[in-house]
Amino acid sequence: MTARDPFPSEARDDLLVEVAVALPLFGRYTYAVPAALREMVAVGRRVLVPFGRRRVTGYVLGFAADAPAAALKQIEGLLDPDPLFPAAMLPFFQWISDYYMHPLGEVLQAALPTGINVADQQLVSLTDEGREVLPEQARTPWERAVVERLSRGACRLPVLQRLGGDDFSRTALQQWEQKGWVTRQNTLGGGRIRPKTERFVRPLTEPASQERLSAPRRALLAVLAQRGAMAVSALKAHIPTAADLVRRMAADGQVAIEWRAVYRDPLGAPITPDNPPAPTPEQQRALEGMGAAIGKGYRTFLLVGVTGSGKTEVYLRLAAEALARHTTVLVLVPEIALITQTERAFRARFGRQVALLHSGLSDGERLDQWQRIRNGEVAIAIGARSAIFAPFEQIGLIIVDEEHDDAYKQEGALRYNARDLAVVRARQAEAVAVLGSATPSLQSAYNAQIGKFERINLFERVDQRRMPEIFVQDLTDLREERGSRRFLTAALTEGVRHCLEQKEQVLLFLNRRGFANALICAACGQAVQCDRCDISLTYHQQSNAYKCHYCGFSQAAVARCSRCGSNRINRLGIGTEKLAAWIQELFPTARVARMDRDTTRRKGALVKILKALRERRIDILVGTQMVAKGHDYPYITLVGIICADLSLSLPDFRAGERTFQLLAQVAGRAGRGQRPGRVVLQTYNPLHFSITAARDQDYDAFYRQEIQFRQALGYPPFTRMVQVRITGRDQKGVIAHARRLGETGSALQQADPAYGELVLLGPIEAALARIADHHRWQLLIKGPRVAALHRFVHQLLFGPDAPTPKSGIRVAVDVDPVFLM
Ligand code: ADP
Ligand code: ZN
Ligand code: ZN
């Protein structure tokens, strides 16, 4: 690796570039550029480079001044006609790589559209000798499976690896190769997504010489003369025989056929332009402050607007302001269903200037939308979290709608939070970031409190519509009831009946997540909690114990309630499916629909339900937290919250925050049209501050209490956290490696006084101790300052004393984790 020099001053005959490769490696690698590619190579380009024994996708990061002594390898080719991202975005990607401790090449791979990556794949095949010898030589079940598979033909290495799980042995394969029984070959694979091209026809003949042509040929040229070059497919509309005709005319030199890139169109039918309403005085005030800031350097605003206060209209007008200043706009939305709603609003206002980026698109459509942004053909991009990587050259405004939503957190390989990245990108681009919510994350509200963000409020609903009236039903009154009567209270069922009579819609909310067993005392509603952490315990079925996954505390599952002593600890067993059945039984003629992860798994299913709701083909919608997201449906006048306590008892320090946000958001779905809304909120804890604050729709009351709790217990935003998760099929291996990491961590901490401020929790078995046969352990590290925390984790995982995991054991880092289970 060599020093970087982005602007080599003199022409040189050996042009060198630095490249990040799409592999889990942190290095930058230097390559020579062959003469033929010299003119075209540029920062941001994807290249094919030799790496070890194979070729992989690489990304040009910059030019290098000089190279290490060893013989330099050459770039083999450029993978795209133009750079996929502007050079100006490199510092952003580098920041992500550093902060989230993820190799730059993999950051780029995650950021760019999927399906375009190419790399050599190793193809293994049997030699003639191997075909004879190996069937007797193979010993383990995996070896026998491999020989069996190879006898049917060549096979890719990862497929062979997967054949036998734990038995897999690279050494065995290498030995076979040395003995001449198998051979390995590289073939270039992947890259299945390409820009779409179409055949275009261009006229070549002069009008004067057209006299001699046949009538159909003349007709075709006449169309082209009028319309210019055309796609053959479009020409068919005028001349049905165009395809054949064009081919013959091209052979005679009368037209030219060329392939041109076209975009796959995910937008579908055009949307009729809207008539922007006059902003309310509150909206006007909000706009004045934020709009004037665009184009004048970095600032982040936190827009706190009650549900129904018209935040979308504020976003639209801010976007218009940004466009007027000749800069671009990025809009992030948490879920696809909300994208369609926001997309609609933006397309009605800005038409074809809008590009979409979300997982509902096919890979090809996504690539095309990416290119439209990259080529400067659109000024606004809307999308889910990964749209934060949209390749705008110069960005003026980044809007994050429903900024509190956990959907902004990306799990999986590269773990990031798109809301946090929005602020980082805005800062680097000297742009304005607007984070909007009725129930901001505690983190953002705290940032506003300490002056990092500027807070702007919308206190009132549009048109003086009233906030919904909220009735709290104490569920402990009904604890002697059985079955459905414990939850379908008189207050609720009367409300539903009234609503159905008025031909209005009902939303019933029950947040029952499959893996979280809510441990709630049946007598008093107290959630079972850890004595040392004030965090809910989780039931572990295998060991029949309640455990705290923060500190490792464990107690037998038969324990009594800490508040009232009752031994009737309920694991709440009611879910949306049962609820939907109960309500249908009670109201046989009502049209009941259910919206949860089970009913929306198929592509398009969620949008379908929402459409039916909009068209009033659903009377009662039963749903999980999905229904809480910022949908706008004017005919919902009753919202029933079946059991508000479920999310309170999750084993997470954010349980109170999530509960408040969920309840306030769900309640906010009621009464958004002309008719006033009503909410029946049922709970075992009517006095819990998360619940009383939601009842009063009082964000600040909630914030004041919750922030004290966080400070007292040293949780974010007063500390930062990093979670290290150790997973693998081999349970003993996972535990051993987790322990080794724990020991290394303690040693590091003792050796360096700067680490005294850090707290190491664990290693401990994760609350979800096993997923898909992979055992899970974790280590949580928290500290008041980011620098020491990150230096520590880096040393722990990548430093000289870092323990190397055995093969099959994976270590993942989650910086600022959101899901702690
Ligand atoms: P929020 O996202 O703040 O909950 P929305 O942006 O969904 O609220 O707006 C609520 C409703 O008010 C929408 O139906 C929207 O069209 C309407 N609306 C917003 N601003 C105005 C305005 N200035 N005049 C009239 N109606 C408005
Ligand atoms: Zn109790
Ligand atoms: Zn604990």
mmCIF file of C-alpha atoms and ligand atoms in Angstrom, residues 277-280 283 305-313 341 402 462-463 465 632 669 672, ligand 1:
data_model
loop_
_atom_site.group_PDB
_atom_site.id
_atom_site.type_symbol
_atom_site.label_atom_id
_atom_site.label_comp_id
_atom_site.label_asym_id
_atom_site.label_seq_id
_atom_site.Cartn_x
_atom_site.Cartn_y
_atom_site.Cartn_z
ATOM 1 C CA PRO A 277 -52.570 23.835 -0.907
ATOM 2 C CA ALA A 278 -51.668 27.142 0.678
ATOM 3 C CA PRO A 279 -49.430 26.379 3.642
ATOM 4 C CA THR A 280 -50.896 26.857 7.101
ATOM 5 C CA GLN A 283 -46.122 25.301 7.965
ATOM 6 C CA GLY A 305 -44.871 17.776 13.951
ATOM 7 C CA VAL A 306 -47.837 16.038 15.551
ATOM 8 C CA THR A 307 -49.530 13.350 13.459
ATOM 9 C CA GLY A 308 -51.606 14.987 10.736
ATOM 10 C CA SER A 309 -49.767 18.307 10.914
ATOM 11 C CA GLY A 310 -48.861 18.122 7.229
ATOM 12 C CA LYS A 311 -45.149 17.333 7.294
ATOM 13 C CA THR A 312 -45.263 15.973 3.742
ATOM 14 C CA GLU A 313 -46.376 19.368 2.428
ATOM 15 C CA GLN A 341 -47.500 7.258 -0.542
ATOM 16 C CA GLU A 402 -40.340 9.280 10.237
ATOM 17 C CA VAL A 462 -54.067 20.862 9.439
ATOM 18 C CA ASP A 463 -57.501 22.597 9.289
ATOM 19 C CA ARG A 465 -58.663 18.989 13.035
ATOM 20 C CA ASP A 632 -52.907 8.757 5.877
ATOM 21 C CA ARG A 669 -53.925 7.168 12.534
ATOM 22 C CA ARG A 672 -57.236 12.317 10.020
HETATM 23 P P1 ADP B 1 -48.182 14.044 8.840
HETATM 24 O O1 ADP B 1 -47.189 13.345 7.965
HETATM 25 O O2 ADP B 1 -47.628 15.257 9.505
HETATM 26 O O3 ADP B 1 -48.863 13.121 9.802
HETATM 27 P P2 ADP B 1 -49.547 14.528 6.366
HETATM 28 O O4 ADP B 1 -48.383 15.136 5.696
HETATM 29 O O5 ADP B 1 -49.925 13.135 6.015
HETATM 30 O O6 ADP B 1 -49.353 14.624 7.945
HETATM 31 O O7 ADP B 1 -50.794 15.503 6.179
HETATM 32 C C1 ADP B 1 -52.065 15.225 6.712
HETATM 33 C C2 ADP B 1 -53.142 15.652 5.745
HETATM 34 O O8 ADP B 1 -53.235 17.078 5.650
HETATM 35 C C3 ADP B 1 -52.900 15.166 4.327
HETATM 36 O O9 ADP B 1 -54.115 14.648 3.835
HETATM 37 C C4 ADP B 1 -52.476 16.417 3.580
HETATM 38 O O10 ADP B 1 -52.863 16.356 2.224
HETATM 39 C C5 ADP B 1 -53.214 17.514 4.294
HETATM 40 N N1 ADP B 1 -52.530 18.839 4.246
HETATM 41 C C6 ADP B 1 -51.243 19.080 4.536
HETATM 42 N N2 ADP B 1 -50.955 20.401 4.447
HETATM 43 C C7 ADP B 1 -52.110 21.036 4.098
HETATM 44 C C8 ADP B 1 -52.470 22.389 3.873
HETATM 45 N N3 ADP B 1 -51.578 23.376 3.983
HETATM 46 N N4 ADP B 1 -53.755 22.659 3.553
HETATM 47 C C9 ADP B 1 -54.652 21.654 3.436
HETATM 48 N N5 ADP B 1 -54.377 20.355 3.640
HETATM 49 C C10 ADP B 1 -53.125 20.029 3.969
#
